[in-house]
mmCIF file of C-alpha atoms in Angstrom:
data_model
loop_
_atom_site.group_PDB
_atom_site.id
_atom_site.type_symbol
_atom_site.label_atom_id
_atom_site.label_comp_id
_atom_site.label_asym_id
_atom_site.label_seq_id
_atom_site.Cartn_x
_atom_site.Cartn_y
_atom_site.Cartn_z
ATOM 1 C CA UNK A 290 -142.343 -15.770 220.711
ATOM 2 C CA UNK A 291 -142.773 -11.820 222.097
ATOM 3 C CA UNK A 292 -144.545 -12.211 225.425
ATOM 4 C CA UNK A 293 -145.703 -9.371 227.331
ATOM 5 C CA UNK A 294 -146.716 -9.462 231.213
ATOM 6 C CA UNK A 295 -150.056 -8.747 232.544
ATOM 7 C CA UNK A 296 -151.160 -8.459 236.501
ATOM 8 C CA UNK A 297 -154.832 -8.665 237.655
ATOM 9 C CA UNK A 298 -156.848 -6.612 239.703
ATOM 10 C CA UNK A 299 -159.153 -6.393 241.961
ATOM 11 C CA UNK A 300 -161.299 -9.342 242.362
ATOM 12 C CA UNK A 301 -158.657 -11.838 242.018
ATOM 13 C CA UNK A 302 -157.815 -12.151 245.514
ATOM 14 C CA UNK A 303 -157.968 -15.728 247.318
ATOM 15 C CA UNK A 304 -156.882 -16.466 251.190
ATOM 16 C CA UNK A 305 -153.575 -18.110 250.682
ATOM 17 C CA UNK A 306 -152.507 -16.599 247.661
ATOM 18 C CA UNK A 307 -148.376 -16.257 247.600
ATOM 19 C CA UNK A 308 -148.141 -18.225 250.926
ATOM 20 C CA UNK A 309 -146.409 -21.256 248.148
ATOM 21 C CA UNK A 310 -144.026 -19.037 246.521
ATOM 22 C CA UNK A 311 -143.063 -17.247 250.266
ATOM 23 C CA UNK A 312 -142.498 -21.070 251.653
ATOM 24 C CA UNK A 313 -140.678 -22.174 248.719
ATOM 25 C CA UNK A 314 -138.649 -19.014 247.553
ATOM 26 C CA UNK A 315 -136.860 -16.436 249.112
ATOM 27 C CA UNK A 316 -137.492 -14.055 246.898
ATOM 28 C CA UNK A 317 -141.090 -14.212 247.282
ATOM 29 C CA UNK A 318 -140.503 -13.837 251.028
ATOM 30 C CA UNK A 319 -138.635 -10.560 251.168
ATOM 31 C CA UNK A 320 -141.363 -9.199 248.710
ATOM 32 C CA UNK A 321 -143.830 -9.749 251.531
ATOM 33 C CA UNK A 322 -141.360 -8.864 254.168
ATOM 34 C CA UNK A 323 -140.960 -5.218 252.463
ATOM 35 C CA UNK A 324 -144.759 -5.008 251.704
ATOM 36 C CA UNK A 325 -145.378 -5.645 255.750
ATOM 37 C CA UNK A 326 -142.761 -3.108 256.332
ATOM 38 C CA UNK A 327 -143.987 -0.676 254.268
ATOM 39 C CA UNK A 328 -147.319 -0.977 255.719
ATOM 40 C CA UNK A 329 -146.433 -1.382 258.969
ATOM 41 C CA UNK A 330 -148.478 -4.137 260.183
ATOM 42 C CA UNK A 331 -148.790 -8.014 258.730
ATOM 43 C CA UNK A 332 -150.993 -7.525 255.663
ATOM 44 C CA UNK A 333 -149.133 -11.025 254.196
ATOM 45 C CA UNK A 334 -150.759 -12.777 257.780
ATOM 46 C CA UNK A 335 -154.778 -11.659 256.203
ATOM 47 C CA UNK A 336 -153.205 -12.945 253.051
ATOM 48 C CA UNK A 337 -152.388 -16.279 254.064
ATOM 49 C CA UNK A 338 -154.887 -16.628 256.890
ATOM 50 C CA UNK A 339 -157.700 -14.513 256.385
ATOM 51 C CA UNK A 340 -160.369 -14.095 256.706
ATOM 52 C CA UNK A 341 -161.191 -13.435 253.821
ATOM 53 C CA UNK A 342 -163.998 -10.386 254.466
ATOM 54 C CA UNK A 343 -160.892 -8.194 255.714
ATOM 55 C CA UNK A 344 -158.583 -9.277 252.747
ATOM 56 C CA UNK A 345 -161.299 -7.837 250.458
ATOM 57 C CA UNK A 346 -161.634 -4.898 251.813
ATOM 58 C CA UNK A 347 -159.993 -2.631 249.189
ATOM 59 C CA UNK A 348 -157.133 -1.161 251.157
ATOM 60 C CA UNK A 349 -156.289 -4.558 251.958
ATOM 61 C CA UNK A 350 -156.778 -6.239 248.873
ATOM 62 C CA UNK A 351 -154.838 -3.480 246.411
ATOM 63 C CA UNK A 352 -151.440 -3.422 248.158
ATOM 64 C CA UNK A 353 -152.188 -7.806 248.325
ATOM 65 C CA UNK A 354 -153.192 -8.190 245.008
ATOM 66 C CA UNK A 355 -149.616 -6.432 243.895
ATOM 67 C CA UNK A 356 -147.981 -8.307 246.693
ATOM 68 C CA UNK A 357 -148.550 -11.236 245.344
ATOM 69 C CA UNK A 358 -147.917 -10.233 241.891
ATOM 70 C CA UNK A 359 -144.495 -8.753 242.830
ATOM 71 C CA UNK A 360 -143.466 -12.118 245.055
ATOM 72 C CA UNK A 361 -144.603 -13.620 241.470
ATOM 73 C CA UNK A 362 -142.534 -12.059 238.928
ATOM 74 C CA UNK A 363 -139.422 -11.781 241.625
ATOM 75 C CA UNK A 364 -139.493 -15.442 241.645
ATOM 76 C CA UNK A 365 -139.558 -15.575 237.825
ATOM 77 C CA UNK A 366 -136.508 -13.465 237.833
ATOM 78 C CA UNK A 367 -134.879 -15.438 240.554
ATOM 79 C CA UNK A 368 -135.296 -19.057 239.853
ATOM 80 C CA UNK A 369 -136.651 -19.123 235.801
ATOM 81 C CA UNK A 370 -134.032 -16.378 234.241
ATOM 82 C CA UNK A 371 -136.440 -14.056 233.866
ATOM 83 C CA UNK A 372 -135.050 -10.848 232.215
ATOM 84 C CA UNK A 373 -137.866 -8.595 232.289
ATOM 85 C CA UNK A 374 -136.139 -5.505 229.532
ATOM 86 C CA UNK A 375 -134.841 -8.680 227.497
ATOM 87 C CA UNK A 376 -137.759 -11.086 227.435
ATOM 88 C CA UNK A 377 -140.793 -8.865 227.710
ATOM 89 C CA UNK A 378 -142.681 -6.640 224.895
ATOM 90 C CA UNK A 379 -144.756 -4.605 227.373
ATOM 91 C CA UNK A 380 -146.087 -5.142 231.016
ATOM 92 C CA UNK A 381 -149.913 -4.340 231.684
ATOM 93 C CA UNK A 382 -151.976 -4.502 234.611
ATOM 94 C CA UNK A 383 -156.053 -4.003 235.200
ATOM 95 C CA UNK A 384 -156.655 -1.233 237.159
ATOM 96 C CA UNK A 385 -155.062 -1.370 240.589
ATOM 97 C CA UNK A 386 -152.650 -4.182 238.272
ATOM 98 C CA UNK A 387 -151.499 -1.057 236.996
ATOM 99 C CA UNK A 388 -148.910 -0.557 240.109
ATOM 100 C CA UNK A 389 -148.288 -3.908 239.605
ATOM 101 C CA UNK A 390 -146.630 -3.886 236.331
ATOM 102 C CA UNK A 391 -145.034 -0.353 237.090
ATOM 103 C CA UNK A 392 -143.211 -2.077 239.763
ATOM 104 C CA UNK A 393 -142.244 -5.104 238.021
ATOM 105 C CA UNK A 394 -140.755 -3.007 235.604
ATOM 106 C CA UNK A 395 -138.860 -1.361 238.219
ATOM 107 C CA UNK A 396 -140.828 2.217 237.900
ATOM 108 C CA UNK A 397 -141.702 1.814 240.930
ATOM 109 C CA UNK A 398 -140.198 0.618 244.016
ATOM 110 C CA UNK A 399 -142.448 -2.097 245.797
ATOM 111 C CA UNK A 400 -142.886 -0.012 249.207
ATOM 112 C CA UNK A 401 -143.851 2.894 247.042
ATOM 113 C CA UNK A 402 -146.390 1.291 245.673
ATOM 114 C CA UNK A 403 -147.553 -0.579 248.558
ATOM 115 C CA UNK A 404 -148.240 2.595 250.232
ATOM 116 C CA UNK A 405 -149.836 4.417 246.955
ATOM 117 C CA UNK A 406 -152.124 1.403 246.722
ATOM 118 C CA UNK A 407 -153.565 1.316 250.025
ATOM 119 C CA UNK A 408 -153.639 5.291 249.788
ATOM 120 C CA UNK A 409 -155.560 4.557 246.689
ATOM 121 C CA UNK A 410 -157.869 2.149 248.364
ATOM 122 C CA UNK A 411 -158.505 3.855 251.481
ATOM 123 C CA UNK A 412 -159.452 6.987 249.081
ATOM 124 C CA UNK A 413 -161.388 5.257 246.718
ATOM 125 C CA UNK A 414 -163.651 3.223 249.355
ATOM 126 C CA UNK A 415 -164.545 6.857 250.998
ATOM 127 C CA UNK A 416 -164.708 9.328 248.172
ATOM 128 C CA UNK A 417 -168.439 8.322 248.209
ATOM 129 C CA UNK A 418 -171.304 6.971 250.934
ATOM 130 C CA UNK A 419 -172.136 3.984 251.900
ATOM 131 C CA UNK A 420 -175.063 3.007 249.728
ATOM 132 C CA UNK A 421 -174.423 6.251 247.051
ATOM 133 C CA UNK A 422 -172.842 4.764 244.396
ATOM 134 C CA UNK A 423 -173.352 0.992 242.693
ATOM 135 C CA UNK A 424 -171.620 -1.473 239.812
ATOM 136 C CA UNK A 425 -173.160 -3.465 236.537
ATOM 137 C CA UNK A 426 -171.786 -5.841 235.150
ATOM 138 C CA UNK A 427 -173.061 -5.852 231.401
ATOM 139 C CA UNK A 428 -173.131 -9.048 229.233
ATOM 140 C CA UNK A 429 -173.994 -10.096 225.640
ATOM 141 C CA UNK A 430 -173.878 -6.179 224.528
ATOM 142 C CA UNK A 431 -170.748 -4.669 222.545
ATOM 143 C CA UNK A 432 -169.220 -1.573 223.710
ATOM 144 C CA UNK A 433 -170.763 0.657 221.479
ATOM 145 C CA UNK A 434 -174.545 -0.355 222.770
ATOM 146 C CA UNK A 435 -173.156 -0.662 226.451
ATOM 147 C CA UNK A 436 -172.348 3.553 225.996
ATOM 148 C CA UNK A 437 -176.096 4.353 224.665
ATOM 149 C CA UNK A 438 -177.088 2.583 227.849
ATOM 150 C CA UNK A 439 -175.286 4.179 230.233
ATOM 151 C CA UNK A 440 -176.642 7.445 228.239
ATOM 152 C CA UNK A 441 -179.783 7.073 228.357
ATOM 153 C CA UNK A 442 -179.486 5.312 231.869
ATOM 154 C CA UNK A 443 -177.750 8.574 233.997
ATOM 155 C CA UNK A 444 -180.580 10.834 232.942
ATOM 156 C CA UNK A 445 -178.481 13.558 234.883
ATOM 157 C CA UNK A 446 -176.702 11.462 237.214
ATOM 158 C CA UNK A 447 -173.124 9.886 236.632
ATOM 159 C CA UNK A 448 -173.479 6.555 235.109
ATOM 160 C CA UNK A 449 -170.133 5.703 233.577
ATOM 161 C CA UNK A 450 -168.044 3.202 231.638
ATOM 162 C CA UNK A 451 -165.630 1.520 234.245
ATOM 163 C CA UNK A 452 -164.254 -1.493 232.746
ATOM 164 C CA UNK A 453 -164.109 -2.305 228.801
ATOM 165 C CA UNK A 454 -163.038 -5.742 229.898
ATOM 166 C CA UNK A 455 -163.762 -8.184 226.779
ATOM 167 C CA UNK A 456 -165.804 -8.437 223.653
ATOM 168 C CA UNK A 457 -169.441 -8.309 224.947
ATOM 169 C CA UNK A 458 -168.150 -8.298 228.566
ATOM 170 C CA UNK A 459 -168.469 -3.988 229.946
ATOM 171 C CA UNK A 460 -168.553 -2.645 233.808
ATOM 172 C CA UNK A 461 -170.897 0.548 234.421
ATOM 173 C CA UNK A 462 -170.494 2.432 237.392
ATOM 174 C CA UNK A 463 -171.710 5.650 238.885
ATOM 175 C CA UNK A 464 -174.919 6.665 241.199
ATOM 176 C CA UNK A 465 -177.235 3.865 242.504
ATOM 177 C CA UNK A 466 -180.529 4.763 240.640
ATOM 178 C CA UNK A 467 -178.448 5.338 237.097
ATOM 179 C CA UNK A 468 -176.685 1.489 237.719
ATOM 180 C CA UNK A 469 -180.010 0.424 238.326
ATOM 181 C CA UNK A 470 -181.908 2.329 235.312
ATOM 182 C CA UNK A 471 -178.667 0.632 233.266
ATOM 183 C CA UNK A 472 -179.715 -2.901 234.445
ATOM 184 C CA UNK A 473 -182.992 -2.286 233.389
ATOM 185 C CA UNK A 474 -182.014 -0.726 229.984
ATOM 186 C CA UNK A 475 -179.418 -3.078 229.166
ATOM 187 C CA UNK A 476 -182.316 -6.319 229.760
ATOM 188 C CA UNK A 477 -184.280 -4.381 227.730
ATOM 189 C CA UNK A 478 -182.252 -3.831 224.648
ATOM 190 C CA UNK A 479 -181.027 -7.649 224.454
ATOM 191 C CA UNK A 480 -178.204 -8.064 227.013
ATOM 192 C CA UNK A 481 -177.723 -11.584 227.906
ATOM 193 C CA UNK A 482 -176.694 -10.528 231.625
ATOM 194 C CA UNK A 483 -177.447 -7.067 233.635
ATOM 195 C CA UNK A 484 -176.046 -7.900 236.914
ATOM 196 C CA UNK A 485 -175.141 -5.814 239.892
ATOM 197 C CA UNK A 486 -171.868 -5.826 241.536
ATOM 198 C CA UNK A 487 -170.884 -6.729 245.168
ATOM 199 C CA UNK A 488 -168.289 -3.595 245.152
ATOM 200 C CA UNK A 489 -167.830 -1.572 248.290
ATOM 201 C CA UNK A 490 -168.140 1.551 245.956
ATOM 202 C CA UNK A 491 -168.343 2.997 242.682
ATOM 203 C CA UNK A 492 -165.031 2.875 241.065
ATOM 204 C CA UNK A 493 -163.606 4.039 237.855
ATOM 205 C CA UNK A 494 -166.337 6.832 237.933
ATOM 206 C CA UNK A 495 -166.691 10.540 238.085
ATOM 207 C CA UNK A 496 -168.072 10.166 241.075
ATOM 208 C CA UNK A 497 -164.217 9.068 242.799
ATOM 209 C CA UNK A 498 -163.049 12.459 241.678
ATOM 210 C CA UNK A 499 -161.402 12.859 245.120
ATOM 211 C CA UNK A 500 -159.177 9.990 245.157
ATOM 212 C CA UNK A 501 -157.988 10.541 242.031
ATOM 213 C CA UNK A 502 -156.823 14.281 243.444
ATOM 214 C CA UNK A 503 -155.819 12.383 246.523
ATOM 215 C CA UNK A 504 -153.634 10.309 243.993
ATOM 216 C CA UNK A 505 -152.345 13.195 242.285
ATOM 217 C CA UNK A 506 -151.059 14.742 245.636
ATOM 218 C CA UNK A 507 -149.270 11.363 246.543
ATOM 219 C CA UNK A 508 -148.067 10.437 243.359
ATOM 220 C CA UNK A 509 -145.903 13.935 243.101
ATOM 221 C CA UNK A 510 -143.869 12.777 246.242
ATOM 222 C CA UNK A 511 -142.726 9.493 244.411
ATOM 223 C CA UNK A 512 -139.896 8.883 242.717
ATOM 224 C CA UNK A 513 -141.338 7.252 239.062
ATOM 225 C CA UNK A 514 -138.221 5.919 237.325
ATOM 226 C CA UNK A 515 -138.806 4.766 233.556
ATOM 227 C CA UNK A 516 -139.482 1.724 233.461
ATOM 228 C CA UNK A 517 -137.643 -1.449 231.993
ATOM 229 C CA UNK A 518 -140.526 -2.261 229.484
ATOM 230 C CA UNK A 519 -142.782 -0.164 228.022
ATOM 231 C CA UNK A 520 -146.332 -0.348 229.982
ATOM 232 C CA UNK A 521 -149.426 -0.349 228.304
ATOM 233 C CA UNK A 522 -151.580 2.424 230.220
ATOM 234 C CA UNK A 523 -155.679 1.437 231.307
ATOM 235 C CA UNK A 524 -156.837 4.459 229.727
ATOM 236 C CA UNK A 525 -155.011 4.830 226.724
ATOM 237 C CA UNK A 526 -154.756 1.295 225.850
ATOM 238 C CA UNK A 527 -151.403 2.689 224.525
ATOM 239 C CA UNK A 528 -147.349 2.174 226.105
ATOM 240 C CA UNK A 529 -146.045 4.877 228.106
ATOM 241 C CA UNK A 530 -142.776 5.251 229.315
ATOM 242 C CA UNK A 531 -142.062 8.941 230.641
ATOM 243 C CA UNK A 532 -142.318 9.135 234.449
ATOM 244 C CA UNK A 533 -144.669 12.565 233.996
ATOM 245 C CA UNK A 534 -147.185 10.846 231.706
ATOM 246 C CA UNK A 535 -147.308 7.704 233.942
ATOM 247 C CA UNK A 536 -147.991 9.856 237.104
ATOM 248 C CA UNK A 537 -150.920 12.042 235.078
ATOM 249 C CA UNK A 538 -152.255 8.549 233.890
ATOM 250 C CA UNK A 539 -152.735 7.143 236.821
ATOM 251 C CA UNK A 540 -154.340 10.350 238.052
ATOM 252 C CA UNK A 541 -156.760 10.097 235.348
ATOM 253 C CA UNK A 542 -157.096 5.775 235.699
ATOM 254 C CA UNK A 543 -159.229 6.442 238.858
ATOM 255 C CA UNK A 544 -162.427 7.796 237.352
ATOM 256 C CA UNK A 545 -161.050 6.769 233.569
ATOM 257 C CA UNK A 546 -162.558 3.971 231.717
ATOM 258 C CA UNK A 547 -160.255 0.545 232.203
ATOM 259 C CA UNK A 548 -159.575 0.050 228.492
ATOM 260 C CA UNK A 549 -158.200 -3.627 228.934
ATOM 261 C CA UNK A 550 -159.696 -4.858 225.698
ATOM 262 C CA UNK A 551 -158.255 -2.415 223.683
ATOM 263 C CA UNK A 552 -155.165 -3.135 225.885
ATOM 264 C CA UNK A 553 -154.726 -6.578 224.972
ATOM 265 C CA UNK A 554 -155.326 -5.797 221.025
ATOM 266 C CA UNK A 555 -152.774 -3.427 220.915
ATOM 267 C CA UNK A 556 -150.769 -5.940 222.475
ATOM 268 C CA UNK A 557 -151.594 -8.471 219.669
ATOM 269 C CA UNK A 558 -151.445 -5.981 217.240
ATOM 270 C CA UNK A 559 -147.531 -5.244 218.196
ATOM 271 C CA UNK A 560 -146.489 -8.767 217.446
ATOM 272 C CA UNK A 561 -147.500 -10.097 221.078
ATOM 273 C CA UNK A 562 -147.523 -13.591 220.980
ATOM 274 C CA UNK A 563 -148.031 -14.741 224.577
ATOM 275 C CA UNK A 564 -149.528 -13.291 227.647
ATOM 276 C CA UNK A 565 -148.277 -14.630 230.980
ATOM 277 C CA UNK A 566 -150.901 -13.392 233.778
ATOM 278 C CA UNK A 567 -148.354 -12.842 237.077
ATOM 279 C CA UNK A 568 -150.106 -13.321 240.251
ATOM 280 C CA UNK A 569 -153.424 -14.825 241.940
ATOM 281 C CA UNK A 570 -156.227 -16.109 239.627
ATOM 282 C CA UNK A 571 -156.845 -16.354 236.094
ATOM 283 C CA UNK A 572 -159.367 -14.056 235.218
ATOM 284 C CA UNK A 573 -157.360 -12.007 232.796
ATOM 285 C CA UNK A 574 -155.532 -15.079 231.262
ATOM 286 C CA UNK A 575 -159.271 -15.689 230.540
ATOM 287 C CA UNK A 576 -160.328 -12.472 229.140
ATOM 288 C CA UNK A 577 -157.526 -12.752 226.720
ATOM 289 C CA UNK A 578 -158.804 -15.853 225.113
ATOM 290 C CA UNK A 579 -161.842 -14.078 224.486
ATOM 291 C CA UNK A 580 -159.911 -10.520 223.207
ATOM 292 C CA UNK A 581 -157.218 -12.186 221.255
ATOM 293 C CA UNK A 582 -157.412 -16.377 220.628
ATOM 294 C CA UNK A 583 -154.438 -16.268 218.569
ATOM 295 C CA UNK A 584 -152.198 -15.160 221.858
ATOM 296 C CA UNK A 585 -151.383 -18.054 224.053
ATOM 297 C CA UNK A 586 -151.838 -17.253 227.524
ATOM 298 C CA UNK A 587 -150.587 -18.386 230.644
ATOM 299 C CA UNK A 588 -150.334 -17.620 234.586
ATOM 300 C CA UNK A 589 -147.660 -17.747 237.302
ATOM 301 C CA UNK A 590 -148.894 -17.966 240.938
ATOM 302 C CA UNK A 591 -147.622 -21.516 242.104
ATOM 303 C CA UNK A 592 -144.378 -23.049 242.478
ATOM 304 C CA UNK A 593 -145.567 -25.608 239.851
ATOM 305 C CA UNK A 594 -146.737 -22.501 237.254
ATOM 306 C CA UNK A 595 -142.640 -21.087 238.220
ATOM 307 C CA UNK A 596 -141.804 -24.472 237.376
ATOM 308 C CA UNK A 597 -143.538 -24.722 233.901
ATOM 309 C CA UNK A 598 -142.416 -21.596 233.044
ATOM 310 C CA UNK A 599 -139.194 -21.899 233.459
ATOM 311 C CA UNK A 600 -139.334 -25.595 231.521
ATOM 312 C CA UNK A 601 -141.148 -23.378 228.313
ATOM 313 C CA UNK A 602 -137.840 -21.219 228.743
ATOM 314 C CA UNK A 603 -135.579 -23.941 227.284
ATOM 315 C CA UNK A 604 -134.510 -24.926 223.973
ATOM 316 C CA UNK A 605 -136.796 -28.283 222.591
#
């Protein structure tokens, strides 16, 4: 069985989430304890306690989100035998998940990208006002379709794709009017679902174009080691490896499309025969099932899932 590692992004967040692993593993503890330190203030206390309108806020929930995916994997490594360069095709992450898997695979170190992701976050959330910039959520339309909406839709505004997340399941993003011309457009030409997203700002858009400089800037000053695995980049839906391409792709994943379908085929495609989702939620473990149904997927973010993992780890 070739597996390959994916870590979610934003959206998956949940008070409590890594609070198990912390009480029950020390490895998951001194992920938290370095993220805290890193930080400089107890980000793993909103985790666990909340509430969870400050956990969601997207400086908070970027470096959390990867916390928890980092305690995750650690423990996998710790307790299950988990040899990430022996046992692992790829690594993957959606969006912010990016980080994730670049520090599982030891590109990154977890501080480092504790601070890049609430960098990120903080940049992202005020690269445009308040109120400027809005989210769709198109349904029932493929890809293809979903672009001639967002087309026709920005009539001279920015109205991007941000997420290709699944077979008939595509994010637009970009200026308020456009999103809401796309909603309309989208109903109009047969989508199942036009919805409207409750996102603090427009992401993966053109309209972010200064966080993604403010990510170039910061991401020069970090060390990038290769990493153990190959990871499979959002918006090339292809591995990388080199430190200087991962740096420039990450630059370009802030206002870049989210390729994750693509992602996950080229996974399958390479002989991946198992996706294990590392950290809180399922949503991606989900998505696969509709990308792929031939790749068996799974998710660590319990004791119990550590537990079942390591039992599908031994001979029958």
């Amino acid at each position: 069985m070739s597996t390959a590692f994916i870590f979610p992004g934003q959206g998956s967040q949940a008070v409590g989430m890594g609070k198990a692993l912390a009480d029950t593993f020390p490895a998951a503890r001194a992920v938290f304890d370095e993220v805290d330190a890193a930080l400089g203030e107890k980000l793993s206390a909103v985790m666990w306690d909340g509430p969870i309108e400050t956990l969601t806020l997207t400086a908070n929930a970027q470096p959390a989100l990867m916390a928890a995916s980092l305690a995750a994997i650690r423990v996998l490594e710790a307790e299950a035998g988990l040899d990430l360069a022996a046992d692992a095709a790829f690594v993957a992450g959606h969006s912010l998940g990016e980080y994730s898997a670049l520090a599982a695979a030891r590109s990154f170190t977890i501080s480092d990208a504790a601070r890049l992701l609430r960098l990120r976050g903080t940049a992202m959330q005020s690269a445009v006002p308040v109120g400027a910039g809005a989210m769709a959520a198109i349904l029932g339309l493929d890809y293809d379709k979903v672009v001639a909406v967002a087309q026709e839709a920005a009539a001279g505004e920015v109205c991007d794709i941000a997420n290709d997340n699944a077979p008939g399941q595509v994010v637009v993003s970009g200026g308020t009017e456009a999103i809401a011309r796309a909603v309309d457009i989208a109903k109009r030409e047969g989508a199942a679902r036009a919805i409207l997203l409750p996102v603090s700002a427009p992401f993966h858009c053109r309209l972010i174009e200064s966080a993604a400089e403010a990510m170039q800037v910061a991401l020069a000053d970090v060390e990038v080691a290769v990493p153990l695995v190959p990871v499979v980049a959002n918006v090339t839906a292809a591995p990388v490896s080199d430190p200087n391409a991962i740096r420039a792709l990450l630059v370009r994943q802030v206002t870049g499309t989210v390729r994750w379908r693509e992602s996950v085929a080229f996974m399958a495609g390479a002989g991946v025969t198992r996706l294990v989702e590392v950290g809180s939620g399922k949503v991606l473990a989900g998505l696969v099932k509709r990308i792929a149904r031939e790749i068996a997927a799974a998710n660590v973010s319990s004791p119990e899932d550590v537990a079942a993992f390591a039992a599908s780890r031994q001979p029958a």
